[in-house]
């Protein structure tokens, strides 16, 4: 569904000079004003950087389909001119440019409250890393003391017992945010025979969110992943970009709203740092076997942190509360009063937990930042991470309605007008006492007042973010499209034949060739409990396996959805990316109607599927969705809820869990301070390089940014002949000497040497080095990448990988002027080797070429198709060539075109030999994000 989105910041552009109150409708008018004599000797509002202060508050409308125009395309970051995070000292005085930060407080004992480095590292190891039980800690310390006494007749272990160790951790001041308790008051007017849930006092344990934010802000671990001001990011091509939250329109718009407030804005907030608060909540079960023990944690983060910091399993997402979960007898499950009570308790609890933030939402508070400087910070409730059931609870919306827009629940095929706090208040006033009208016509539950009504500028409908995990990956793909395809097969072929087809689909999935980062499904998609990672892995291989069994339009529906999914999960967006996203979304909305025509579905008004219509708008406002996805809070459940619960003795477990969380936070913050002082290695220090030991197939690399580079592994393979002719016999490639000499002739002459007389080619007498792999490095910020966006993967060509030969396929650049796969050719690596000729080293690869089938992608799957190339019709002479490694772009993944018949259950057919058995293949552009970007 294509929709034109208005992107804006300010209705008028304010002059950036101090004391000037002029505003302008057009950028040209502002430019003329600035160049006039009026401000030739004026002072810019942002003292720390004149270039940032000149960044315009743009009166700019863009539908995100066409190229944006900006006044200065060479200036990549246009920072907010007023709330720009001016650097201050510890007393709140603005610092001149270039001033060093205030020195941190120094302790007499740097390791305090620990005696020394050994004591700190031992406590961190036993409590945080190993999670050793208390009796085992005691036993270890006893052995330590015994050994010291026997060897040295003196001194003792760093701690006498586990209690002393825990007391030392508790005395850490860094990261301190003690837990407090809120308790509900019982209404004494309730009759004695009132239900138990009405007579129960509920406890909500929480931490002061202001203190938690202060701890996040001063954590030096985030110094290089922190934005002090909202900004507009413009690429060198003049096109707008979105990534982290502060690059989104929401942060810029809210900062402008704060500055424009006649009562609390203006000079009172000038130079302050805008701090958008991100909340997240989600119930989690820690033990099904012992009776569904549930907890409802509430998490907090801030939008100044980069998305990578929130996704990095660090202390950027902090549990600030455990909400009460009222229980009652089964007869109250559908009781309207009990349901209303639970909703109201939920809303009032969150409002009470966050009440300490209210002063800082109108008056800036002085806080230390990760870089050591201080800033005047103004808080704002910006985003709430939640799945759909939680969103319904938060927004006070009726189940089945959209929580962001006014689209009717029976017609969710298109987005409606935005829901707003003002719109809801107007309806409350107009239909006062008419709850049925609000419920039936507008999807509003008038018994629920969202907690955001207690905070300035906050609007829960605007705060609800995109949820890739539950709306896209597990929602649309796993719970809907995969199940709908199975339902179609059942309707068309009957249940018995459907099961046979799905067994064959599972068999096809199990035959997918190996590829770096690709999960192998030995039994197809049959496993009891799906996780988000299971769904993501299945996305990469499902389409080729199922396409022969479903109609073309259904295949196109799956293909367009996968396009949308891979685009939505990127880390960085441009106006072009959003245009692609909208096109994929439009195609998906059209092709999904096949499920209506085949009677699989009676309607498509499904809130989770409808929510993806809002993604272009949400990306423009909040940046990349993967920075505000529920997968972040779900992964945090492991460290904040599940592991602490397992460490408890199960009796009054919550109190033990709270203490565990507090101790972990303190250890983390103390280590961050020690790292800042150079006494400990970085918190995110890279592990020993797995590529050095030939173990891992893919991963991040902190290399300089470049398009692509392929180089041989660092260690050559042993036991291979060193002479070219002997090597050819050993690897059973008799054409290797001739092809290598022709390759060398081409390298020396610059000519194509495929058909040159071999007698004209130079002879090679140098020793040959053989390698079982090569490393491809390329710019892929959406994949598992290093700090400069570089990713690497191993291309294998080995006679034995887990007992079987493995020879991967690669993308070879054949025409740099052609876009996408049109400028490439697929090939299979048969041998990596190198030799030296006249002091020059030549890294090479022997490849078997693949021919591209057709001039465009397959119309059904939207993938290119290739076949192995042979020099004769009987396919006895493979088309081989020796290439320089510089001609390789990276490895690519090929999936067999399985055909329309069920595959035989042959013992000799397996994933490790499918490239040898099948004769035609899809070029899998869903293998990873980078493949999806380049294989168009």
PDB file of C-alpha atoms in Angstrom, residues 738-910:
ATOM      1  CA  UNK A 738      47.772 -24.640 -18.888  1.00  0.00           C
ATOM      2  CA  UNK A 739      45.091 -22.459 -17.272  1.00  0.00           C
ATOM      3  CA  UNK A 740      47.579 -21.019 -14.777  1.00  0.00           C
ATOM      4  CA  UNK A 741      50.095 -20.116 -17.509  1.00  0.00           C
ATOM      5  CA  UNK A 742      47.310 -18.477 -19.543  1.00  0.00           C
ATOM      6  CA  UNK A 743      46.265 -16.580 -16.418  1.00  0.00           C
ATOM      7  CA  UNK A 744      49.810 -15.327 -15.879  1.00  0.00           C
ATOM      8  CA  UNK A 745      50.069 -14.248 -19.522  1.00  0.00           C
ATOM      9  CA  UNK A 746      46.890 -12.221 -19.095  1.00  0.00           C
ATOM     10  CA  UNK A 747      48.195 -10.640 -15.899  1.00  0.00           C
ATOM     11  CA  UNK A 748      51.455  -9.613 -17.552  1.00  0.00           C
ATOM     12  CA  UNK A 749      50.038  -8.460 -20.883  1.00  0.00           C
ATOM     13  CA  UNK A 750      46.642  -7.152 -19.836  1.00  0.00           C
ATOM     14  CA  UNK A 751      45.016  -9.195 -22.616  1.00  0.00           C
ATOM     15  CA  UNK A 752      42.374 -11.892 -22.483  1.00  0.00           C
ATOM     16  CA  UNK A 753      44.352 -15.129 -22.672  1.00  0.00           C
ATOM     17  CA  UNK A 754      41.650 -17.826 -22.821  1.00  0.00           C
ATOM     18  CA  UNK A 755      42.596 -18.992 -26.296  1.00  0.00           C
ATOM     19  CA  UNK A 756      46.252 -17.937 -26.466  1.00  0.00           C
ATOM     20  CA  UNK A 757      48.804 -20.471 -27.674  1.00  0.00           C
ATOM     21  CA  UNK A 758      50.234 -22.128 -24.579  1.00  0.00           C
ATOM     22  CA  UNK A 759      53.753 -21.857 -26.020  1.00  0.00           C
ATOM     23  CA  UNK A 760      53.474 -18.071 -25.757  1.00  0.00           C
ATOM     24  CA  UNK A 761      52.656 -18.223 -22.062  1.00  0.00           C
ATOM     25  CA  UNK A 762      55.429 -17.965 -19.466  1.00  0.00           C
ATOM     26  CA  UNK A 763      56.421 -21.078 -17.598  1.00  0.00           C
ATOM     27  CA  UNK A 764      55.969 -21.241 -13.838  1.00  0.00           C
ATOM     28  CA  UNK A 765      58.752 -22.867 -11.834  1.00  0.00           C
ATOM     29  CA  UNK A 766      58.039 -21.330  -8.418  1.00  0.00           C
ATOM     30  CA  UNK A 767      56.670 -23.316  -5.515  1.00  0.00           C
ATOM     31  CA  UNK A 768      52.888 -23.462  -5.331  1.00  0.00           C
ATOM     32  CA  UNK A 769      51.097 -22.763  -2.040  1.00  0.00           C
ATOM     33  CA  UNK A 770      47.649 -24.332  -1.611  1.00  0.00           C
ATOM     34  CA  UNK A 771      45.026 -22.972   0.788  1.00  0.00           C
ATOM     35  CA  UNK A 772      41.791 -24.483   2.009  1.00  0.00           C
ATOM     36  CA  UNK A 773      40.000 -21.168   2.325  1.00  0.00           C
ATOM     37  CA  UNK A 774      39.966 -17.476   1.523  1.00  0.00           C
ATOM     38  CA  UNK A 775      38.594 -14.569   3.537  1.00  0.00           C
ATOM     39  CA  UNK A 776      36.157 -12.134   1.937  1.00  0.00           C
ATOM     40  CA  UNK A 777      35.767  -8.732   3.623  1.00  0.00           C
ATOM     41  CA  UNK A 778      33.088  -6.314   2.495  1.00  0.00           C
ATOM     42  CA  UNK A 779      31.016  -3.382   3.691  1.00  0.00           C
ATOM     43  CA  UNK A 780      27.796  -4.779   5.154  1.00  0.00           C
ATOM     44  CA  UNK A 781      26.666  -2.681   8.147  1.00  0.00           C
ATOM     45  CA  UNK A 782      23.360  -4.550   8.452  1.00  0.00           C
ATOM     46  CA  UNK A 783      25.113  -7.874   8.991  1.00  0.00           C
ATOM     47  CA  UNK A 784      27.350  -8.766  11.936  1.00  0.00           C
ATOM     48  CA  UNK A 785      29.803  -5.941  11.284  1.00  0.00           C
ATOM     49  CA  UNK A 786      32.664  -4.137  12.975  1.00  0.00           C
ATOM     50  CA  UNK A 787      32.748  -0.493  13.987  1.00  0.00           C
ATOM     51  CA  UNK A 788      33.324   0.631  10.378  1.00  0.00           C
ATOM     52  CA  UNK A 789      30.569  -1.598   9.018  1.00  0.00           C
ATOM     53  CA  UNK A 790      32.921  -4.282   7.693  1.00  0.00           C
ATOM     54  CA  UNK A 791      31.910  -7.947   7.654  1.00  0.00           C
ATOM     55  CA  UNK A 792      33.937 -10.991   6.711  1.00  0.00           C
ATOM     56  CA  UNK A 793      33.211 -14.540   5.735  1.00  0.00           C
ATOM     57  CA  UNK A 794      35.266 -17.575   4.915  1.00  0.00           C
ATOM     58  CA  UNK A 795      35.042 -19.134   1.452  1.00  0.00           C
ATOM     59  CA  UNK A 796      35.977 -22.776   1.814  1.00  0.00           C
ATOM     60  CA  UNK A 797      37.569 -25.088  -0.714  1.00  0.00           C
ATOM     61  CA  UNK A 798      38.696 -28.126   1.222  1.00  0.00           C
ATOM     62  CA  UNK A 799      38.763 -31.873   0.559  1.00  0.00           C
ATOM     63  CA  UNK A 800      37.353 -32.571   4.031  1.00  0.00           C
ATOM     64  CA  UNK A 801      34.914 -30.479   6.051  1.00  0.00           C
ATOM     65  CA  UNK A 802      33.265 -32.554   8.783  1.00  0.00           C
ATOM     66  CA  UNK A 803      34.233 -35.623   6.773  1.00  0.00           C
ATOM     67  CA  UNK A 804      33.054 -34.416   3.360  1.00  0.00           C
ATOM     68  CA  UNK A 805      34.501 -32.214   0.594  1.00  0.00           C
ATOM     69  CA  UNK A 806      33.299 -28.616   0.565  1.00  0.00           C
ATOM     70  CA  UNK A 807      33.811 -26.245  -2.350  1.00  0.00           C
ATOM     71  CA  UNK A 808      31.887 -23.008  -2.000  1.00  0.00           C
ATOM     72  CA  UNK A 809      30.512 -20.810  -4.752  1.00  0.00           C
ATOM     73  CA  UNK A 810      31.607 -17.228  -5.361  1.00  0.00           C
ATOM     74  CA  UNK A 811      30.511 -14.062  -7.158  1.00  0.00           C
ATOM     75  CA  UNK A 812      33.018 -12.954  -9.821  1.00  0.00           C
ATOM     76  CA  UNK A 813      33.014  -9.364 -11.081  1.00  0.00           C
ATOM     77  CA  UNK A 814      32.881  -9.404 -14.887  1.00  0.00           C
ATOM     78  CA  UNK A 815      31.562  -5.906 -15.643  1.00  0.00           C
ATOM     79  CA  UNK A 816      31.835  -3.157 -13.032  1.00  0.00           C
ATOM     80  CA  UNK A 817      29.557  -0.873 -15.052  1.00  0.00           C
ATOM     81  CA  UNK A 818      26.569  -3.216 -14.872  1.00  0.00           C
ATOM     82  CA  UNK A 819      24.380  -3.017 -11.743  1.00  0.00           C
ATOM     83  CA  UNK A 820      23.735  -5.916  -9.403  1.00  0.00           C
ATOM     84  CA  UNK A 821      24.151  -9.489 -10.577  1.00  0.00           C
ATOM     85  CA  UNK A 822      24.165  -8.377 -14.232  1.00  0.00           C
ATOM     86  CA  UNK A 823      27.780  -7.396 -13.680  1.00  0.00           C
ATOM     87  CA  UNK A 824      28.676 -10.684 -11.996  1.00  0.00           C
ATOM     88  CA  UNK A 825      28.949 -14.352 -12.750  1.00  0.00           C
ATOM     89  CA  UNK A 826      28.663 -17.289 -10.395  1.00  0.00           C
ATOM     90  CA  UNK A 827      31.496 -19.790 -10.132  1.00  0.00           C
ATOM     91  CA  UNK A 828      32.548 -22.640  -7.892  1.00  0.00           C
ATOM     92  CA  UNK A 829      35.951 -22.508  -6.225  1.00  0.00           C
ATOM     93  CA  UNK A 830      37.899 -25.705  -6.891  1.00  0.00           C
ATOM     94  CA  UNK A 831      41.345 -24.710  -5.625  1.00  0.00           C
ATOM     95  CA  UNK A 832      42.875 -21.716  -3.833  1.00  0.00           C
ATOM     96  CA  UNK A 833      46.594 -21.336  -4.493  1.00  0.00           C
ATOM     97  CA  UNK A 834      49.357 -18.796  -4.967  1.00  0.00           C
ATOM     98  CA  UNK A 835      52.775 -18.569  -6.620  1.00  0.00           C
ATOM     99  CA  UNK A 836      55.523 -16.017  -7.164  1.00  0.00           C
ATOM    100  CA  UNK A 837      56.750 -14.837 -10.551  1.00  0.00           C
ATOM    101  CA  UNK A 838      59.526 -12.266 -10.840  1.00  0.00           C
ATOM    102  CA  UNK A 839      59.102 -11.137  -7.220  1.00  0.00           C
ATOM    103  CA  UNK A 840      55.356 -10.635  -7.601  1.00  0.00           C
ATOM    104  CA  UNK A 841      52.923 -12.865  -5.762  1.00  0.00           C
ATOM    105  CA  UNK A 842      49.757 -14.010  -7.501  1.00  0.00           C
ATOM    106  CA  UNK A 843      46.870 -15.243  -5.298  1.00  0.00           C
ATOM    107  CA  UNK A 844      44.635 -17.365  -7.508  1.00  0.00           C
ATOM    108  CA  UNK A 845      41.574 -19.536  -7.585  1.00  0.00           C
ATOM    109  CA  UNK A 846      40.658 -22.308  -9.985  1.00  0.00           C
ATOM    110  CA  UNK A 847      36.926 -22.027 -10.697  1.00  0.00           C
ATOM    111  CA  UNK A 848      34.198 -23.862 -12.535  1.00  0.00           C
ATOM    112  CA  UNK A 849      32.039 -21.268 -14.286  1.00  0.00           C
ATOM    113  CA  UNK A 850      28.248 -21.155 -13.990  1.00  0.00           C
ATOM    114  CA  UNK A 851      26.089 -19.739 -16.779  1.00  0.00           C
ATOM    115  CA  UNK A 852      23.339 -17.287 -15.896  1.00  0.00           C
ATOM    116  CA  UNK A 853      19.998 -18.552 -17.161  1.00  0.00           C
ATOM    117  CA  UNK A 854      18.040 -15.710 -18.771  1.00  0.00           C
ATOM    118  CA  UNK A 855      18.620 -11.973 -18.851  1.00  0.00           C
ATOM    119  CA  UNK A 856      16.652 -11.195 -15.705  1.00  0.00           C
ATOM    120  CA  UNK A 857      15.573 -12.740 -12.441  1.00  0.00           C
ATOM    121  CA  UNK A 858      13.077 -15.567 -12.271  1.00  0.00           C
ATOM    122  CA  UNK A 859       9.604 -13.987 -12.297  1.00  0.00           C
ATOM    123  CA  UNK A 860       8.257 -16.316  -9.604  1.00  0.00           C
ATOM    124  CA  UNK A 861      10.956 -16.148  -6.942  1.00  0.00           C
ATOM    125  CA  UNK A 862      12.680 -12.911  -8.012  1.00  0.00           C
ATOM    126  CA  UNK A 863      16.017 -14.768  -7.881  1.00  0.00           C
ATOM    127  CA  UNK A 864      18.624 -15.254 -10.592  1.00  0.00           C
ATOM    128  CA  UNK A 865      19.094 -18.807 -11.832  1.00  0.00           C
ATOM    129  CA  UNK A 866      22.422 -20.364 -12.891  1.00  0.00           C
ATOM    130  CA  UNK A 867      23.699 -23.662 -14.267  1.00  0.00           C
ATOM    131  CA  UNK A 868      27.207 -25.174 -14.318  1.00  0.00           C
ATOM    132  CA  UNK A 869      28.955 -24.389 -17.615  1.00  0.00           C
ATOM    133  CA  UNK A 870      30.444 -27.137 -19.812  1.00  0.00           C
ATOM    134  CA  UNK A 871      32.463 -26.992 -23.014  1.00  0.00           C
ATOM    135  CA  UNK A 872      30.604 -29.891 -24.628  1.00  0.00           C
ATOM    136  CA  UNK A 873      26.975 -30.940 -24.787  1.00  0.00           C
ATOM    137  CA  UNK A 874      27.562 -34.154 -22.836  1.00  0.00           C
ATOM    138  CA  UNK A 875      28.875 -32.155 -19.862  1.00  0.00           C
ATOM    139  CA  UNK A 876      32.144 -34.040 -19.745  1.00  0.00           C
ATOM    140  CA  UNK A 877      34.399 -30.977 -19.982  1.00  0.00           C
ATOM    141  CA  UNK A 878      33.649 -28.361 -17.308  1.00  0.00           C
ATOM    142  CA  UNK A 879      34.372 -24.756 -18.218  1.00  0.00           C
ATOM    143  CA  UNK A 880      37.314 -23.916 -15.952  1.00  0.00           C
ATOM    144  CA  UNK A 881      39.462 -20.842 -15.448  1.00  0.00           C
ATOM    145  CA  UNK A 882      42.162 -19.520 -13.138  1.00  0.00           C
ATOM    146  CA  UNK A 883      41.317 -16.081 -11.741  1.00  0.00           C
ATOM    147  CA  UNK A 884      43.055 -13.528  -9.597  1.00  0.00           C
ATOM    148  CA  UNK A 885      41.471 -13.190  -6.164  1.00  0.00           C
ATOM    149  CA  UNK A 886      40.864  -9.499  -6.870  1.00  0.00           C
ATOM    150  CA  UNK A 887      38.171 -10.502  -9.354  1.00  0.00           C
ATOM    151  CA  UNK A 888      36.097 -12.118  -6.576  1.00  0.00           C
ATOM    152  CA  UNK A 889      33.523 -10.020  -4.744  1.00  0.00           C
ATOM    153  CA  UNK A 890      32.481 -12.487  -2.047  1.00  0.00           C
ATOM    154  CA  UNK A 891      30.943 -15.922  -1.614  1.00  0.00           C
ATOM    155  CA  UNK A 892      27.371 -16.456  -2.757  1.00  0.00           C
ATOM    156  CA  UNK A 893      24.841 -19.084  -1.802  1.00  0.00           C
ATOM    157  CA  UNK A 894      23.224 -21.320  -4.375  1.00  0.00           C
ATOM    158  CA  UNK A 895      20.069 -23.326  -3.643  1.00  0.00           C
ATOM    159  CA  UNK A 896      19.050 -26.156  -5.986  1.00  0.00           C
ATOM    160  CA  UNK A 897      16.024 -25.776  -8.227  1.00  0.00           C
ATOM    161  CA  UNK A 898      14.402 -28.923  -6.948  1.00  0.00           C
ATOM    162  CA  UNK A 899      11.749 -29.346  -9.640  1.00  0.00           C
ATOM    163  CA  UNK A 900       8.068 -30.178  -9.380  1.00  0.00           C
ATOM    164  CA  UNK A 901       8.461 -33.817  -8.318  1.00  0.00           C
ATOM    165  CA  UNK A 902       9.161 -35.130  -4.852  1.00  0.00           C
ATOM    166  CA  UNK A 903      12.830 -35.839  -4.247  1.00  0.00           C
ATOM    167  CA  UNK A 904      13.942 -39.429  -3.680  1.00  0.00           C
ATOM    168  CA  UNK A 905      15.028 -40.330  -0.159  1.00  0.00           C
ATOM    169  CA  UNK A 906      18.418 -41.486  -1.354  1.00  0.00           C
ATOM    170  CA  UNK A 907      21.123 -42.186   1.177  1.00  0.00           C
ATOM    171  CA  UNK A 908      23.643 -40.521  -1.133  1.00  0.00           C
ATOM    172  CA  UNK A 909      21.759 -37.228  -1.374  1.00  0.00           C
ATOM    173  CA  UNK A 910      22.785 -34.755   1.324  1.00  0.00           C
TER     174      UNK A 910
END
